[in-house]
Structures are given as structure tokens and as C-alpha cells.
Amino acid sequence: YSENELIVTVPMVLSVSPNPVKAGTNLTITGENFDLATYVIMDALGDEKPIAKANFVSQSATEIVVKVPDDNKDGKVAVIAASFQGTITTAVLNMVVPTEVAVAPTTIKNGQSITISGKDVDLVSAVIFGGGAEGVITSSSATQLVVNTPDNAVTGDVRLHTRAGKEIAAGNVTFVSPVITSFTPLELKPNNNLTITGQNMDLVEEVIFTGEMKGNIVSATETQMVVTVPV
């Protein structure tokens, strides 16, 4: 054996920038001996998303630039050499979340669209309404989302979910309900039609008569519905 130990040089991480960082954008890692690096591991103590050298945006002895995965979560960053040795950041890299979020309109009919405005809302991967119903994102930009509301959503908070596992409260949305103002005729035989007048009648899915019997909906508009009375 040699009298002295062999000291193997490994990449040394000094800092990462920016922090917090937005998913899908570039992260700059500064340090020493980065020409030895073969992997950058995001969330090194969690899900561990390795980025191979071939996928680095750029690399020098003192700096590596990588693109942050869309589903990356908060965590530390490691730079690893071919010997599988390296260093991990002491600070946690945090993921950017949507901020300054607002919803409009706040009173809406099921099936209509809402607009969610804010900063970095393009990070949102799912919009959850009251009752756990998920809306459909029809358009997305950094400052605005347009979301079709689901038919089974109920009044309550709107929650925004990102691929990074973040959840943000966007505000409360009230869903209107059908309102009956009148119906005619007041007396009729079974298997005949009853006309119900009111508001938001196009939202009605079932008409239940005494005895838990369902009528057959013949036609429906926003203000009027025709139902066949069951035997």
C-alpha cells in the first residue's frame, strides 16, 4: 500500500440560481470540477430525477445549466461524477408556484367556462372544483387559464394543482341551481306532460315525483321544461 492516500477530485456544488425556479426553465449550478460531472440529480433526497450529461444545456468546469423537469418537486440538487461521487446542495431548491390568482366569474352555471388569472398559472396541470370534480383546461398561458366547469361540480373552493405537487387556493365559485317558479297544469293524468317554468332549467338531470318516481324529460330550455308524468 502507498504511504499517502489517493484523493479523488469530485464535483463541488457551490450554489444554484434562480431559487425558487420555475418548472421547464433553466437552472444554473455553479461550483468546481464540473468538467467531471456526468449527472445532475434533482430532488436528490426525494424522487431523484437524474439528468444525464447528454441532456445538459451547457457545461464548463465551473458551471452547469440544466432544464428543470416539469414535475420536479422541492428538494436538494446533486452533481455526480462517473465514479458516482459528488456533492449535494445544502439549501433546498424550491419550485415556483402560481401567485396573485383570481377567478372570474365567481357565480356560474355548470358547463360554462371560468377564467383564472395570475402569475405563472401555466404551471397548473389540474383545476379541482367543489365536490372533487376536475375541470378541463382549454387554454393556458403564463397569466391566464380558461377552464370548462364540470357538470357535477358544486359550490366551493377552486384548487389549482401543479405537476410539482403544489396546491393553491384560487377562490370560491358559486354554481347556480334550478329554480321553479310555476308548473302547469295543476291536475293531469299519468303519461301526460307537465310544463315546469323557472330559471336554469337546462341544468336539470332528473325530475322526481312523490314516491321517488322519475319523470321522462321531453324537452328543456333555460326557462322551461316539459316532463312526462309517470304512471
mmCIF file of C-alpha atoms in Angstrom:
data_model
loop_
_atom_site.group_PDB
_atom_site.id
_atom_site.type_symbol
_atom_site.label_atom_id
_atom_site.label_comp_id
_atom_site.label_asym_id
_atom_site.label_seq_id
_atom_site.Cartn_x
_atom_site.Cartn_y
_atom_site.Cartn_z
ATOM 1 C CA TYR A 1 0.000 0.000 0.000
ATOM 2 C CA SER A 2 1.101 3.569 -0.630
ATOM 3 C CA GLU A 3 2.024 5.692 2.367
ATOM 4 C CA ASN A 4 -0.299 8.506 1.246
ATOM 5 C CA GLU A 5 -3.998 8.313 0.444
ATOM 6 C CA LEU A 6 -5.150 8.853 -3.125
ATOM 7 C CA ILE A 7 -7.558 11.793 -3.123
ATOM 8 C CA VAL A 8 -10.069 11.672 -5.973
ATOM 9 C CA THR A 9 -11.374 15.051 -7.078
ATOM 10 C CA VAL A 10 -15.168 15.248 -7.278
ATOM 11 C CA PRO A 11 -17.572 17.966 -8.465
ATOM 12 C CA MET A 12 -18.252 20.530 -5.744
ATOM 13 C CA VAL A 13 -21.601 22.390 -5.757
ATOM 14 C CA LEU A 14 -21.461 25.978 -4.508
ATOM 15 C CA SER A 15 -24.813 27.482 -5.485
ATOM 16 C CA VAL A 16 -27.909 27.217 -7.704
ATOM 17 C CA SER A 17 -29.788 30.032 -9.390
ATOM 18 C CA PRO A 18 -32.562 31.057 -9.589
ATOM 19 C CA ASN A 19 -34.125 29.803 -6.389
ATOM 20 C CA PRO A 20 -37.095 29.390 -6.459
ATOM 21 C CA VAL A 21 -37.110 28.185 -10.066
ATOM 22 C CA LYS A 22 -39.969 27.675 -12.498
ATOM 23 C CA ALA A 23 -40.519 24.178 -13.865
ATOM 24 C CA GLY A 24 -39.488 23.883 -17.503
ATOM 25 C CA THR A 25 -36.931 26.728 -17.291
ATOM 26 C CA ASN A 26 -33.143 26.616 -16.952
ATOM 27 C CA LEU A 27 -31.301 26.230 -13.657
ATOM 28 C CA THR A 28 -27.688 27.378 -13.356
ATOM 29 C CA ILE A 29 -25.462 25.410 -10.975
ATOM 30 C CA THR A 30 -22.083 26.908 -10.086
ATOM 31 C CA GLY A 31 -19.181 25.104 -8.463
ATOM 32 C CA GLU A 32 -15.831 23.418 -9.060
ATOM 33 C CA ASN A 33 -14.609 20.491 -11.166
ATOM 34 C CA PHE A 34 -17.855 20.372 -13.100
ATOM 35 C CA ASP A 35 -15.972 19.066 -16.154
ATOM 36 C CA LEU A 36 -16.037 15.726 -14.271
ATOM 37 C CA ALA A 37 -19.833 15.726 -13.911
ATOM 38 C CA THR A 38 -21.883 13.050 -15.652
ATOM 39 C CA TYR A 39 -25.214 13.528 -13.865
ATOM 40 C CA VAL A 40 -27.240 16.238 -12.165
ATOM 41 C CA ILE A 41 -29.825 14.821 -9.787
ATOM 42 C CA MET A 42 -32.844 16.972 -8.998
ATOM 43 C CA ASP A 43 -34.624 16.401 -5.671
ATOM 44 C CA ALA A 44 -31.604 14.329 -4.647
ATOM 45 C CA LEU A 45 -33.140 13.147 -1.360
ATOM 46 C CA GLY A 46 -36.634 12.525 -2.718
ATOM 47 C CA ASP A 47 -37.872 11.363 -6.120
ATOM 48 C CA GLU A 48 -34.340 11.712 -7.564
ATOM 49 C CA LYS A 49 -34.765 12.808 -11.167
ATOM 50 C CA PRO A 50 -31.352 12.289 -12.824
ATOM 51 C CA ILE A 51 -30.378 14.404 -15.824
ATOM 52 C CA ALA A 52 -27.614 12.834 -17.895
ATOM 53 C CA LYS A 53 -24.652 14.800 -19.252
ATOM 54 C CA ALA A 54 -26.017 14.450 -22.780
ATOM 55 C CA ASN A 55 -29.066 16.469 -21.728
ATOM 56 C CA PHE A 56 -27.206 19.368 -20.088
ATOM 57 C CA VAL A 57 -27.966 22.709 -21.709
ATOM 58 C CA SER A 58 -24.311 23.661 -21.187
ATOM 59 C CA GLN A 59 -21.305 22.538 -19.118
ATOM 60 C CA SER A 60 -17.965 24.008 -18.092
ATOM 61 C CA ALA A 61 -15.524 23.422 -15.242
ATOM 62 C CA THR A 62 -17.399 25.903 -13.044
ATOM 63 C CA GLU A 63 -20.991 25.937 -14.343
ATOM 64 C CA ILE A 64 -23.711 23.554 -15.479
ATOM 65 C CA VAL A 65 -27.056 24.648 -16.917
ATOM 66 C CA VAL A 66 -29.944 22.168 -16.938
ATOM 67 C CA LYS A 67 -33.627 22.373 -17.774
ATOM 68 C CA VAL A 68 -35.818 21.748 -14.715
ATOM 69 C CA PRO A 69 -38.301 18.875 -15.272
ATOM 70 C CA ASP A 70 -41.965 19.886 -15.423
ATOM 71 C CA ASP A 71 -42.819 17.607 -12.488
ATOM 72 C CA ASN A 72 -39.799 18.424 -10.343
ATOM 73 C CA LYS A 73 -40.522 18.900 -6.632
ATOM 74 C CA ASP A 74 -38.830 20.922 -3.899
ATOM 75 C CA GLY A 75 -35.522 19.341 -2.913
ATOM 76 C CA LYS A 76 -31.747 19.448 -2.953
ATOM 77 C CA VAL A 77 -29.601 19.226 -6.101
ATOM 78 C CA ALA A 78 -26.608 16.909 -6.530
ATOM 79 C CA VAL A 79 -23.823 16.904 -9.112
ATOM 80 C CA ILE A 80 -22.325 13.431 -9.623
ATOM 81 C CA ALA A 81 -19.147 12.222 -11.360
ATOM 82 C CA ALA A 82 -18.649 8.960 -13.260
ATOM 83 C CA SER A 83 -17.379 7.445 -10.006
ATOM 84 C CA PHE A 84 -20.856 8.085 -8.543
ATOM 85 C CA GLN A 85 -19.285 10.532 -6.112
ATOM 86 C CA GLY A 86 -20.296 14.167 -5.843
ATOM 87 C CA THR A 87 -21.889 16.771 -3.613
ATOM 88 C CA ILE A 88 -25.391 17.896 -2.683
ATOM 89 C CA THR A 89 -26.549 21.460 -2.151
ATOM 90 C CA THR A 90 -27.038 22.495 1.449
ATOM 91 C CA ALA A 91 -30.045 24.635 0.537
ATOM 92 C CA VAL A 92 -33.338 23.302 -0.813
ATOM 93 C CA LEU A 93 -34.274 24.261 -4.362
ATOM 94 C CA ASN A 94 -37.883 25.455 -4.267
ATOM 95 C CA MET A 95 -40.311 25.313 -7.170
ATOM 96 C CA VAL A 96 -42.220 28.410 -8.266
ATOM 97 C CA VAL A 97 -45.991 28.288 -7.653
ATOM 98 C CA PRO A 98 -48.768 30.400 -9.219
ATOM 99 C CA THR A 99 -49.413 33.633 -7.310
ATOM 100 C CA GLU A 100 -51.834 36.583 -7.401
ATOM 101 C CA VAL A 101 -54.555 34.146 -8.507
ATOM 102 C CA ALA A 102 -58.137 35.265 -9.153
ATOM 103 C CA VAL A 103 -61.217 33.584 -10.636
ATOM 104 C CA ALA A 104 -63.920 35.177 -12.791
ATOM 105 C CA PRO A 105 -66.840 34.949 -12.815
ATOM 106 C CA THR A 106 -67.444 33.743 -9.272
ATOM 107 C CA THR A 107 -71.081 32.792 -9.943
ATOM 108 C CA ILE A 108 -71.536 30.451 -12.867
ATOM 109 C CA LYS A 109 -73.634 27.709 -14.397
ATOM 110 C CA ASN A 110 -72.231 24.172 -14.687
ATOM 111 C CA GLY A 111 -70.700 23.566 -18.095
ATOM 112 C CA GLN A 112 -69.682 27.174 -18.636
ATOM 113 C CA SER A 113 -66.082 28.430 -18.588
ATOM 114 C CA ILE A 114 -64.200 30.391 -15.952
ATOM 115 C CA THR A 115 -61.028 32.421 -16.351
ATOM 116 C CA ILE A 116 -58.217 32.030 -13.824
ATOM 117 C CA SER A 117 -55.734 34.888 -13.960
ATOM 118 C CA GLY A 118 -52.465 35.287 -12.097
ATOM 119 C CA LYS A 119 -48.716 34.865 -12.328
ATOM 120 C CA ASP A 120 -47.183 31.586 -13.581
ATOM 121 C CA VAL A 121 -50.591 29.903 -13.913
ATOM 122 C CA ASP A 122 -49.225 27.926 -16.884
ATOM 123 C CA LEU A 123 -47.738 25.617 -14.213
ATOM 124 C CA VAL A 124 -51.244 24.371 -13.389
ATOM 125 C CA SER A 125 -51.925 20.818 -14.531
ATOM 126 C CA ALA A 126 -55.349 20.305 -12.907
ATOM 127 C CA VAL A 127 -58.196 22.517 -11.665
ATOM 128 C CA ILE A 128 -60.370 20.907 -8.979
ATOM 129 C CA PHE A 129 -63.822 22.276 -8.108
ATOM 130 C CA GLY A 130 -66.109 21.682 -5.136
ATOM 131 C CA GLY A 131 -67.061 18.038 -4.735
ATOM 132 C CA GLY A 132 -63.702 16.934 -6.175
ATOM 133 C CA ALA A 133 -64.763 17.415 -9.794
ATOM 134 C CA GLU A 134 -61.958 18.249 -12.237
ATOM 135 C CA GLY A 135 -62.396 20.896 -14.910
ATOM 136 C CA VAL A 136 -60.988 20.834 -18.442
ATOM 137 C CA ILE A 137 -58.251 23.377 -19.233
ATOM 138 C CA THR A 138 -58.981 24.648 -22.745
ATOM 139 C CA SER A 139 -56.251 27.293 -22.962
ATOM 140 C CA SER A 140 -53.194 28.157 -20.915
ATOM 141 C CA SER A 141 -50.655 30.972 -20.735
ATOM 142 C CA ALA A 142 -48.354 32.338 -18.040
ATOM 143 C CA THR A 143 -51.035 34.807 -16.944
ATOM 144 C CA GLN A 144 -54.375 33.180 -17.775
ATOM 145 C CA LEU A 145 -56.210 29.840 -17.832
ATOM 146 C CA VAL A 146 -59.604 29.137 -19.352
ATOM 147 C CA VAL A 147 -61.339 26.150 -17.748
ATOM 148 C CA ASN A 148 -64.603 24.422 -18.627
ATOM 149 C CA THR A 149 -66.512 23.659 -15.423
ATOM 150 C CA PRO A 150 -67.684 20.049 -14.948
ATOM 151 C CA ASP A 151 -71.379 19.189 -14.785
ATOM 152 C CA ASN A 152 -71.006 17.583 -11.345
ATOM 153 C CA ALA A 153 -69.114 20.449 -9.669
ATOM 154 C CA VAL A 154 -70.706 22.031 -6.596
ATOM 155 C CA THR A 155 -70.253 25.376 -4.877
ATOM 156 C CA GLY A 156 -66.922 25.608 -3.057
ATOM 157 C CA ASP A 157 -63.221 26.403 -3.310
ATOM 158 C CA VAL A 158 -61.343 26.047 -6.582
ATOM 159 C CA ARG A 159 -57.957 24.348 -6.088
ATOM 160 C CA LEU A 160 -55.067 24.530 -8.535
ATOM 161 C CA HIS A 161 -52.649 21.596 -8.755
ATOM 162 C CA THR A 162 -49.215 21.657 -10.397
ATOM 163 C CA ARG A 163 -47.094 18.751 -11.636
ATOM 164 C CA ALA A 164 -44.634 19.680 -8.885
ATOM 165 C CA GLY A 165 -47.182 18.531 -6.307
ATOM 166 C CA LYS A 166 -48.193 22.043 -5.221
ATOM 167 C CA GLU A 167 -51.792 23.045 -4.406
ATOM 168 C CA ILE A 168 -53.032 26.648 -4.482
ATOM 169 C CA ALA A 169 -56.432 28.030 -3.461
ATOM 170 C CA ALA A 170 -57.857 30.130 -6.289
ATOM 171 C CA GLY A 171 -61.071 31.344 -4.640
ATOM 172 C CA ASN A 172 -64.675 30.345 -4.159
ATOM 173 C CA VAL A 173 -67.065 29.682 -7.053
ATOM 174 C CA THR A 174 -70.842 29.502 -6.636
ATOM 175 C CA PHE A 175 -72.779 27.275 -9.034
ATOM 176 C CA VAL A 176 -76.361 28.351 -9.683
ATOM 177 C CA SER A 177 -79.234 25.918 -9.126
ATOM 178 C CA PRO A 178 -82.521 25.421 -10.973
ATOM 179 C CA VAL A 179 -85.417 27.491 -9.579
ATOM 180 C CA ILE A 180 -89.067 26.561 -10.135
ATOM 181 C CA THR A 181 -91.483 29.486 -10.444
ATOM 182 C CA SER A 182 -94.574 27.589 -11.636
ATOM 183 C CA PHE A 183 -95.881 24.472 -13.339
ATOM 184 C CA THR A 184 -98.986 23.661 -15.379
ATOM 185 C CA PRO A 185 -101.439 22.057 -15.389
ATOM 186 C CA LEU A 186 -102.093 21.589 -11.688
ATOM 187 C CA GLU A 187 -104.127 18.455 -12.414
ATOM 188 C CA LEU A 188 -103.389 15.900 -15.113
ATOM 189 C CA LYS A 189 -103.490 12.200 -15.879
ATOM 190 C CA PRO A 190 -100.381 9.977 -15.764
ATOM 191 C CA ASN A 191 -98.440 9.691 -19.015
ATOM 192 C CA ASN A 192 -99.365 13.286 -19.848
ATOM 193 C CA ASN A 193 -96.918 16.159 -19.972
ATOM 194 C CA LEU A 194 -96.246 18.682 -17.218
ATOM 195 C CA THR A 195 -94.673 22.035 -18.108
ATOM 196 C CA ILE A 196 -92.311 23.451 -15.478
ATOM 197 C CA THR A 197 -91.276 27.103 -15.750
ATOM 198 C CA GLY A 198 -88.350 28.682 -13.921
ATOM 199 C CA GLN A 199 -84.665 29.538 -14.162
ATOM 200 C CA ASN A 200 -81.657 27.405 -15.139
ATOM 201 C CA MET A 201 -83.950 24.550 -16.093
ATOM 202 C CA ASP A 202 -81.367 23.328 -18.622
ATOM 203 C CA LEU A 203 -79.271 22.146 -15.648
ATOM 204 C CA VAL A 204 -81.888 19.622 -14.529
ATOM 205 C CA GLU A 205 -80.861 15.993 -14.901
ATOM 206 C CA GLU A 206 -83.771 14.290 -13.143
ATOM 207 C CA VAL A 207 -87.350 15.198 -12.175
ATOM 208 C CA ILE A 208 -88.580 13.203 -9.175
ATOM 209 C CA PHE A 209 -92.269 12.904 -8.266
ATOM 210 C CA THR A 210 -93.807 11.744 -4.982
ATOM 211 C CA GLY A 211 -92.990 8.073 -4.481
ATOM 212 C CA GLU A 212 -89.421 8.576 -5.800
ATOM 213 C CA MET A 213 -90.651 8.134 -9.374
ATOM 214 C CA LYS A 214 -88.676 9.720 -12.193
ATOM 215 C CA GLY A 215 -90.429 11.578 -14.950
ATOM 216 C CA ASN A 216 -89.263 11.474 -18.555
ATOM 217 C CA ILE A 217 -87.795 14.810 -19.685
ATOM 218 C CA VAL A 218 -89.221 15.549 -23.119
ATOM 219 C CA SER A 219 -87.540 18.928 -23.661
ATOM 220 C CA ALA A 220 -85.667 21.566 -21.685
ATOM 221 C CA THR A 221 -84.567 25.152 -22.187
ATOM 222 C CA GLU A 222 -83.113 27.633 -19.732
ATOM 223 C CA THR A 223 -86.577 28.777 -18.640
ATOM 224 C CA GLN A 224 -88.913 25.860 -19.353
ATOM 225 C CA MET A 225 -89.022 22.077 -19.140
ATOM 226 C CA VAL A 226 -91.593 19.528 -20.349
ATOM 227 C CA VAL A 227 -91.802 16.259 -18.398
ATOM 228 C CA THR A 228 -93.993 13.211 -18.873
ATOM 229 C CA VAL A 229 -95.580 12.232 -15.538
ATOM 230 C CA PRO A 230 -95.005 8.553 -14.687
ATOM 231 C CA VAL A 231 -97.873 6.135 -14.031
#
